[in-house]
XYZ file of C-alpha atoms in Angstrom:
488
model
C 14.387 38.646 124.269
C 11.265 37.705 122.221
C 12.045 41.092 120.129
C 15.348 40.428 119.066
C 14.144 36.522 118.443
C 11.810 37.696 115.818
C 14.295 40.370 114.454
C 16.599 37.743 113.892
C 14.560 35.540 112.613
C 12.506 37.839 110.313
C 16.490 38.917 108.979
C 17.382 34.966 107.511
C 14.266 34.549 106.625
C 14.994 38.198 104.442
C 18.602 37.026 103.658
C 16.806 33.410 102.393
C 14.323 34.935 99.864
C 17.243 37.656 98.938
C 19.908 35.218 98.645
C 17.434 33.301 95.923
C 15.955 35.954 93.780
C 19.370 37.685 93.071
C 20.511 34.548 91.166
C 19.437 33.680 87.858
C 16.018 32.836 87.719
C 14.858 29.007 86.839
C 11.903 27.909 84.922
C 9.666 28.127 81.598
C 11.775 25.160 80.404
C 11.494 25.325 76.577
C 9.841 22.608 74.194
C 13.297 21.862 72.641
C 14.822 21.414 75.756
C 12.381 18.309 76.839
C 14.155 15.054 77.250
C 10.669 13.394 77.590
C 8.738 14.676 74.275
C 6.128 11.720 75.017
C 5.125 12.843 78.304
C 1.723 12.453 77.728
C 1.183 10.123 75.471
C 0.735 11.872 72.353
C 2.714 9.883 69.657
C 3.849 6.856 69.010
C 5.516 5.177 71.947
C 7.090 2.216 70.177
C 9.635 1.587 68.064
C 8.675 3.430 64.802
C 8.109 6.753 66.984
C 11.015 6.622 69.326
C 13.300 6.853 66.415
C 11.524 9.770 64.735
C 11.678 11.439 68.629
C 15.972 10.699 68.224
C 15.996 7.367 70.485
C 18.522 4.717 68.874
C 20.720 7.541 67.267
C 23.983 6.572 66.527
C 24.155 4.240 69.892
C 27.201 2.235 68.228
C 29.089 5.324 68.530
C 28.372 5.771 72.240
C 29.155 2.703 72.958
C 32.568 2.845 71.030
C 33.547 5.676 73.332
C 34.251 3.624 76.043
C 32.998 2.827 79.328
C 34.799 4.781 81.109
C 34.413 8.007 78.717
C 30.496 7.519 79.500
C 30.853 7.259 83.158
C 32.703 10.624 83.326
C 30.185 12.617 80.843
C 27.494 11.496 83.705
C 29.906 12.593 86.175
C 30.302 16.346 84.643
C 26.387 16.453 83.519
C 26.243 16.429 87.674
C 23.220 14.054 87.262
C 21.807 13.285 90.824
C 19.500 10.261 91.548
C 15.900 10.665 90.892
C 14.668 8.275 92.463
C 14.714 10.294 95.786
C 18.203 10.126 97.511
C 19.821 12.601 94.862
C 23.375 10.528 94.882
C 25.355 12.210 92.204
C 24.775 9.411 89.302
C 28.318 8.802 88.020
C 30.259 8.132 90.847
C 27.595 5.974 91.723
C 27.985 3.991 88.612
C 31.861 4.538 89.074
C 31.763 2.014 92.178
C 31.232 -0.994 90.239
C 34.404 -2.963 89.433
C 36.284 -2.327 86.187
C 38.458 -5.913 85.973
C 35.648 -8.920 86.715
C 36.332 -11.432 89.743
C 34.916 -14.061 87.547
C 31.254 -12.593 88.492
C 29.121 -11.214 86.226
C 28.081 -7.570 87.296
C 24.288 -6.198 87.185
C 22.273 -3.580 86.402
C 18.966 -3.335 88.141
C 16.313 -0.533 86.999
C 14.063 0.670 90.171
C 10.507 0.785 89.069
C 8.332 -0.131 92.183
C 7.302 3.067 92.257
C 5.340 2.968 95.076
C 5.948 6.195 97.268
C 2.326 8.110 97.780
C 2.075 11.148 95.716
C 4.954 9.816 92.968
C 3.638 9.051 89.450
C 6.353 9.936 87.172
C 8.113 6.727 86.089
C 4.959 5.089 85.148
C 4.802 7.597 82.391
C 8.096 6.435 80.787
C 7.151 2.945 81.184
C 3.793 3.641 78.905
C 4.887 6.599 76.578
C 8.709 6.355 76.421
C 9.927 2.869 77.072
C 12.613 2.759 74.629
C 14.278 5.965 75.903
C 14.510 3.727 79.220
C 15.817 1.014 77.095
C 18.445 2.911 75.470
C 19.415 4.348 78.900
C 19.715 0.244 80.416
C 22.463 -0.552 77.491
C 24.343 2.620 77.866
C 24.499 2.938 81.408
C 25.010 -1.215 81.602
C 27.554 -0.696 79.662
C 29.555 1.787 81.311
C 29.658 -0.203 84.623
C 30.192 -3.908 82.400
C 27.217 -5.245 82.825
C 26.013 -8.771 81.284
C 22.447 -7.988 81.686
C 19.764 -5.534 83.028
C 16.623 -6.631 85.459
C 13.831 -4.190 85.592
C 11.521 -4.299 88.700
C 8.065 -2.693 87.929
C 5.532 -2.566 90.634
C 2.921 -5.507 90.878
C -0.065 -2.832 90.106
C 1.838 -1.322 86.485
C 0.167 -4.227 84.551
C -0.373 -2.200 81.423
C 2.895 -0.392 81.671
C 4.609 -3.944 81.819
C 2.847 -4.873 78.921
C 3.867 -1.506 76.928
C 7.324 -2.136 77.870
C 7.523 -6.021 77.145
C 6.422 -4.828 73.653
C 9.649 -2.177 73.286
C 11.564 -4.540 74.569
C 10.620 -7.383 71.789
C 11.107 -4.664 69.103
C 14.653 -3.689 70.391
C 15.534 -7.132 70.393
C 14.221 -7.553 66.938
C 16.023 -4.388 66.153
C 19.201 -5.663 67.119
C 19.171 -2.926 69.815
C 20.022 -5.177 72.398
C 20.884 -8.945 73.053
C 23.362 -10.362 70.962
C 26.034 -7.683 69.197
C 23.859 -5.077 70.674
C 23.402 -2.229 68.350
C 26.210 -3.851 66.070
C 29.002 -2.948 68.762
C 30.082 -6.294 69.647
C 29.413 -5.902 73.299
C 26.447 -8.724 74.360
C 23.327 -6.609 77.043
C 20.376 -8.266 77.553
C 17.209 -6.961 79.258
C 14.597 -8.598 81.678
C 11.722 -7.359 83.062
C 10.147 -8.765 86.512
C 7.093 -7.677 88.081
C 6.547 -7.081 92.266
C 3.810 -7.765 94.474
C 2.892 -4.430 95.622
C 5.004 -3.956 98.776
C 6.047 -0.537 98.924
C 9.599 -1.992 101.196
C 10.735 -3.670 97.929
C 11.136 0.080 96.593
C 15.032 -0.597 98.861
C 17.373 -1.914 96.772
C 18.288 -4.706 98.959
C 14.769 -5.940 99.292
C 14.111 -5.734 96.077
C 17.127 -7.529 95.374
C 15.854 -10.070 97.485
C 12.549 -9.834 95.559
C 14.292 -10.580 92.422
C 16.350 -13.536 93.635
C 12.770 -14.966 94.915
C 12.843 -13.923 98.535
C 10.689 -12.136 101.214
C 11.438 -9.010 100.110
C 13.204 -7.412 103.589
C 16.095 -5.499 103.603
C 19.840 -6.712 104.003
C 22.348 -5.748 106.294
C 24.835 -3.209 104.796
C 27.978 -3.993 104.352
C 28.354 -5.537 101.590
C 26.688 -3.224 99.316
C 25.233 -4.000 96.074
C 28.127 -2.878 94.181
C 30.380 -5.863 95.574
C 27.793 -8.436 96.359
C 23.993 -7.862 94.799
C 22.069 -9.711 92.910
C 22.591 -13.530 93.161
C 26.044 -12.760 94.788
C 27.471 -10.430 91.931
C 28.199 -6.631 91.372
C 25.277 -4.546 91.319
C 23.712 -0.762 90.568
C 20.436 -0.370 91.400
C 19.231 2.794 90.045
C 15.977 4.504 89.475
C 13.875 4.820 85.805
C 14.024 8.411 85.306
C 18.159 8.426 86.141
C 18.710 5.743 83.662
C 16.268 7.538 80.786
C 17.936 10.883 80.717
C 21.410 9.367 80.332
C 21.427 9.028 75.959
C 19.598 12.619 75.834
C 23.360 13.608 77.710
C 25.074 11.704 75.392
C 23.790 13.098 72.868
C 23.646 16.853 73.763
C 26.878 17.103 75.914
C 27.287 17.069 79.914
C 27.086 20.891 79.634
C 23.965 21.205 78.306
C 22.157 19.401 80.959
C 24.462 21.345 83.203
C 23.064 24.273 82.113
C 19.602 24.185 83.716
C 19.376 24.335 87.804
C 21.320 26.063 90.488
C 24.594 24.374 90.936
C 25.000 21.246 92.683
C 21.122 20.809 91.497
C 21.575 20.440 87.663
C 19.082 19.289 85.172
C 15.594 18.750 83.997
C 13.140 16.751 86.316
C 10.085 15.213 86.483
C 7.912 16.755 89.400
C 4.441 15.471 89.949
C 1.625 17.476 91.153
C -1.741 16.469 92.882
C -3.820 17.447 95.646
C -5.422 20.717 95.798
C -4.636 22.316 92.975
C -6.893 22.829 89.502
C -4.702 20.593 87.382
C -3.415 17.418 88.950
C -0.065 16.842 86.398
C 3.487 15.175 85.767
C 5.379 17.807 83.995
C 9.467 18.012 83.095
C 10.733 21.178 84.476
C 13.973 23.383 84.922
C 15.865 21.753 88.340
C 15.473 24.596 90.830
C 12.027 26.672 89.304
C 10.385 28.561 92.462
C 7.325 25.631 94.105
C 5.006 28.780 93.864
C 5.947 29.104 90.156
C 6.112 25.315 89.295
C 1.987 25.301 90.355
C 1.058 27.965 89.337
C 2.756 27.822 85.767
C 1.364 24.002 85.373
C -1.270 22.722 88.082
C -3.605 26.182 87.530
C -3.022 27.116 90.870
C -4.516 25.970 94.216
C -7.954 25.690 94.499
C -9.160 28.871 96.019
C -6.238 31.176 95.097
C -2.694 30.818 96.894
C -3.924 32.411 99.473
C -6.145 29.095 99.904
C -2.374 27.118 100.352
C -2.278 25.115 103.805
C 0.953 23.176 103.219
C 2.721 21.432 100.760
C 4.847 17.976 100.595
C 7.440 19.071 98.192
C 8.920 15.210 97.826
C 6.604 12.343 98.324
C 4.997 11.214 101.530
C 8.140 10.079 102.892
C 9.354 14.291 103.346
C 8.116 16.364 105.888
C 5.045 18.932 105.284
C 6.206 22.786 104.285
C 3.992 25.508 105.433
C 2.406 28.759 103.028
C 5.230 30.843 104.538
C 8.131 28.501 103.146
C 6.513 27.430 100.302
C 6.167 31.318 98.915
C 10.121 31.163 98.118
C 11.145 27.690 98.073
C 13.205 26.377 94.848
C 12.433 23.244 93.777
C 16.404 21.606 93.993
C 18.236 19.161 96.404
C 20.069 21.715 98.233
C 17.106 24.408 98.643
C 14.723 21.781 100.384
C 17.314 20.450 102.443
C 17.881 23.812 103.847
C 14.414 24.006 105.076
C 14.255 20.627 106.517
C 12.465 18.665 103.950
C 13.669 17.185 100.498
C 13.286 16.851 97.036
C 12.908 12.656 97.054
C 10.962 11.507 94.347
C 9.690 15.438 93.653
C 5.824 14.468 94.238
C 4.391 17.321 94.977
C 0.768 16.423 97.231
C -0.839 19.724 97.786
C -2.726 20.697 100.878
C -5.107 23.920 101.192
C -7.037 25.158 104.475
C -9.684 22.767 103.702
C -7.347 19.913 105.185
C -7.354 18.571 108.934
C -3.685 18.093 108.690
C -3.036 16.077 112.083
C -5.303 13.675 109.912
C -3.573 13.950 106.820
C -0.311 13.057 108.387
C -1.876 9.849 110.336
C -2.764 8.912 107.256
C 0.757 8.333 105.740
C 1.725 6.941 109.476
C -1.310 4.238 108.605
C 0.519 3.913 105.403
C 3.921 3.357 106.851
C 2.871 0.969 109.517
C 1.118 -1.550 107.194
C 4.020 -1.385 104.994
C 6.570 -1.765 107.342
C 8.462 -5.101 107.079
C 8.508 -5.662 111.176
C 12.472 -6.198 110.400
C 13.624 -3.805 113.017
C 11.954 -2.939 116.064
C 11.854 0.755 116.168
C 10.197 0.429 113.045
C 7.709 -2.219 113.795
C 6.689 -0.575 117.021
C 7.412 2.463 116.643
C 5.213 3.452 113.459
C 2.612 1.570 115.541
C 2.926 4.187 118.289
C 3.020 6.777 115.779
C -0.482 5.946 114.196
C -1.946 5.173 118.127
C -0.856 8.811 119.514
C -1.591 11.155 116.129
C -4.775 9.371 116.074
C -5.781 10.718 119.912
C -4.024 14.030 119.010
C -6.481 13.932 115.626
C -9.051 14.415 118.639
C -7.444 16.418 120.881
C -7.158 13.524 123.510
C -3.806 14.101 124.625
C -1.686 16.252 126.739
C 0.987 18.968 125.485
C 3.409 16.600 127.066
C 2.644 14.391 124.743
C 3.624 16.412 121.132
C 7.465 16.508 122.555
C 7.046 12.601 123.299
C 5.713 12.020 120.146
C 9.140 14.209 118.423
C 11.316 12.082 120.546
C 9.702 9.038 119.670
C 10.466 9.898 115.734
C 14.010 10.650 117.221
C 14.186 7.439 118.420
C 12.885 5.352 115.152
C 14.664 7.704 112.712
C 18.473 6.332 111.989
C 17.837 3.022 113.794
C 16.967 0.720 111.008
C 18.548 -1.415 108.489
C 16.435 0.400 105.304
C 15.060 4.456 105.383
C 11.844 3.672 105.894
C 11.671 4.336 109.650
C 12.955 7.377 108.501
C 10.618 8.005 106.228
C 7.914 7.317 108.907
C 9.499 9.670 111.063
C 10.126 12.416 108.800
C 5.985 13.323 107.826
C 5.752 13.389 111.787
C 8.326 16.269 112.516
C 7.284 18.343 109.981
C 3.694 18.486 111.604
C 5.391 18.993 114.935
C 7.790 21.577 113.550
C 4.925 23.550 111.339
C 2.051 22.859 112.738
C 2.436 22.686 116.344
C 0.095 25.584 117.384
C -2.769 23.455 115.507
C -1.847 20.498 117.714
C -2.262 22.384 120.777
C -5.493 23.831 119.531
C -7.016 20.611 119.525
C -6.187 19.444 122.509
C -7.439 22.685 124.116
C -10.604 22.000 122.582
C -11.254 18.722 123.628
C -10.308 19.163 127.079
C -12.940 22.148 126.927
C -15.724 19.171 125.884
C -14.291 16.609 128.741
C -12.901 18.603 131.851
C -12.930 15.395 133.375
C -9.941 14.150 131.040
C -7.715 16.736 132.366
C -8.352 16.699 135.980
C -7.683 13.141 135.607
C -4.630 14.106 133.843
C -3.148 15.952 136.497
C -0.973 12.851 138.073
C 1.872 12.977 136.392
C 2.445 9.909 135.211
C -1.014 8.846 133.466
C -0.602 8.946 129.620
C -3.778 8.360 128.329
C -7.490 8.286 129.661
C -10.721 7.806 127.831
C -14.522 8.241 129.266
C -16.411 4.935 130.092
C -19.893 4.797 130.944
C -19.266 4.637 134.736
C -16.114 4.987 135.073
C -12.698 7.007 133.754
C -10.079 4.483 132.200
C -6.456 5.725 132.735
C -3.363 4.338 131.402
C -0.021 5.039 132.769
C 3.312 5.369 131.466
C 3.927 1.594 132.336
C 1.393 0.361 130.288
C -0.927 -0.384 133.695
C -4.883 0.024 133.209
C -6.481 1.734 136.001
C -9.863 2.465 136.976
C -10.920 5.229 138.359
C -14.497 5.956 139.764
C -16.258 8.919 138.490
C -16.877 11.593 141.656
């Protein structure tokens, strides 16, 4: 039984890896290819050096194409989100109504970029605002927009004040406001800055946010597109979606077509950190091998791949891949979600054999309880829960029992809240579970190897957790009930 387990597992695991390297390979994305030629700060990022870089070319003429001629050039580019949910772009923007209600629609740019491990937008924000810029008119155009917010996180001070400056020089420019790049149509731009709270990266609570609310999630339906912002139509849509969009324009849907595995088109941002030599955001080919993607721009892990623990492939809100996955894994959508983990916000936090990952995982569960809104209860008790067991099992003060309760309990948070972030609580969780399980067990093992007392006090069925006391053994049992046992 175990034999032909492992045979058949060891063949789809073959069929994987086979089934990738006989299609065209992705990666080495060339210099003339980059949308973001200011990455790093370099040049100019104003005004003067945006144009020279091709931002602000022949807009007017984009714009006198037609909304609707824009919207399906996004559509067959097969642009996905990038902000972490990967919704294909143009229909997206395609939901937003076409004959006005008497509303006025709005366009609101996503830049509370506040998910651990993601640094990417902030680079646009300081080194190529007016690319975003350009994007917010062409893309508020194409869904009839009167006006574009832009929500930066409370902590991007000097980005803010970078792109308050591009957006004074557009004005000046006649870029936008008034007649907006001489096309008659009238797009103005606003900028607003958070407070930090990581929930107000939903759109609804950052809607909320913007209208001058606690920043908490809203029931959906209605969704933005019918009733947003103060009431009216709205997109919310992230930075790096909305910056690519007059590079497309430009350089045909095909083009950016061209790069990625189908279904996973493009160029991307992926940010590296962790344990690796060179901590970096670079723009890459959509679908380049993780192995590769390293490798070819962080320098490696530290201590050679064979060093490699794990890897988050998306942000801290995706669950962990092991060395074994991570040796063949594309960097796309589709290939993540096939391993059961995503692309989100591709943040890439790298963890080699030096890690204690039971305590690297509590430590996004800390994250996600703090920043949990207390909205819904599985969320505000259960990330609670979360951080109270994983920090016993850190120890090795729990029971095997316990690592299936603790799956269930993500279960039972994940897909019962108003927002994803009880599912992105949840996710970080199962991945340990799924990956690291043997490590879990090892633990516990070797705690109960220090404190043979724990387990024999373990052995009624229903105690849950027990901890030493200087006479005497506290239990707790499943109901909650302290009990106090004398020590033989």
């Amino acid at each position: 039984m175990l034999a032909s387990v492992l045979k058949r597992s060891s063949g789809a695991l073959f069929n994987r890896v086979r089934h990738f390297s006989t299609t065209r390979t992705h990666g080495g994305l060339k210099d003339q290819d980059r949308i973001f030629t200011n990455l790093y700060g370099d040049k100019d990022a104003f005004l003067k050096g945006a144009v020279k870089r091709g931002d602000w070319y022949r807009t007017k003429d984009i714009i006198l194409n037609g909304q609707d001629w824009i919207i399906d050039e996004i559509k067959a580019s097969g642009l996905r989100g990038r902000g972490g949910a990967g919704f294909p772009s143009g229909l997206k923007y395609s939901f937003m109504p076409k004959v006005s209600d008497g509303r006025p629609s709005y366009l609101v740019i996503n830049s509370d970029e506040s998910e651990p491990g993601t640094c990417k937008d902030r680079e646009i924000l300081r080194h190529d605002p007016h690319k975003l810029l350009e994007g917010a008119l062409l893309v508020g155009f194409s869904m009839r927009a009167k006006a574009a917010y832009i929500y930066i996180r409370g902590e991007f001070w000097e980005e803010t004040l970078v792109l308050q400056k591009a957006v004074d020089e557009a004005y000046a420019a006649g870029y936008i406001g008034k007649n907006a790049c001489g096309s008659g149509y009238d797009f103005d731009i606003y900028l607003h800055n958070g407070a930090g709270a990581y929930i107000c990266g939903e759109e609804s609570a950052l809607i909320q946010s913007l209208e001058g609310k606690s920043g908490k999630p809203r029931m959906k339906p209605p969704f933005p597109a019918n009733a947003g912002l103060y009431g009216c139509p709205t997109t919310v849509t992230n930075v790096e979606t909305v910056a690519v969009v007059p590079t497309i324009m430009r350089r045909g849907p095909s083009w950016f077509a061209s790069f990625g595995r189908k279904n996973n088109a493009g160029t991307k941002l992926f940010c590296i950190s962790g344990h690796v030599n060179n901590p970096t955001t670079v723009e890459e080919e959509m679908s380049i091998p993780l192995k590769e993607l390293i490798e070819r721009h962080a320098g490696g892990i530290r201590g050679g791949w064979d060093n490699l623990l794990g890897i988050i492939p998306g942000g801290s809100s995706v669950p962990i891949l092991p060395k074994k996955i991570c040796d063949y894994v594309l960097m796309d959508f589709d290939a993540l979600r096939e391993e059961r983990s995503g692309l989100g916000t591709a943040a890439v936090i790298v963890l080699d054999k030096s890690t204690d990952v039971i305590d690297a995982i509590l430590r996004l569960a800390k994250f996600y309880k703090h920043e949990s809104c207390g909205q819904c209860t599985p969320c505000r008790e259960g990330t609670g829960w979360l951080v109270d067991i994983l920090t016993r099992m850190k120890l090795g003060n729990a029971d095997y029992a316990e690592i299936d309760m603790l799956e269930e309990l993500t279960y039972q948070i994940e897909g019962h809240t108003i927002c994803a972030l009880g599912d992105a609580a949840a996710w970080p969780v199962q991945g340990l579970i799924r990956h690291f399980r043997e490590e879990i067990e090892n633990r516990i093992d070797q705690y109960h190897q220090k404190h043979p007392s724990i387990r024999s006090a373990r052995s009624h069925p229903c105690l849950l957790y027990t901890s030493d006391a200087a006479d005497d053994l506290l239990c707790v049992d499943l109901g909650g009930r302290r009990i106090i046992k004398k020590k033989k």
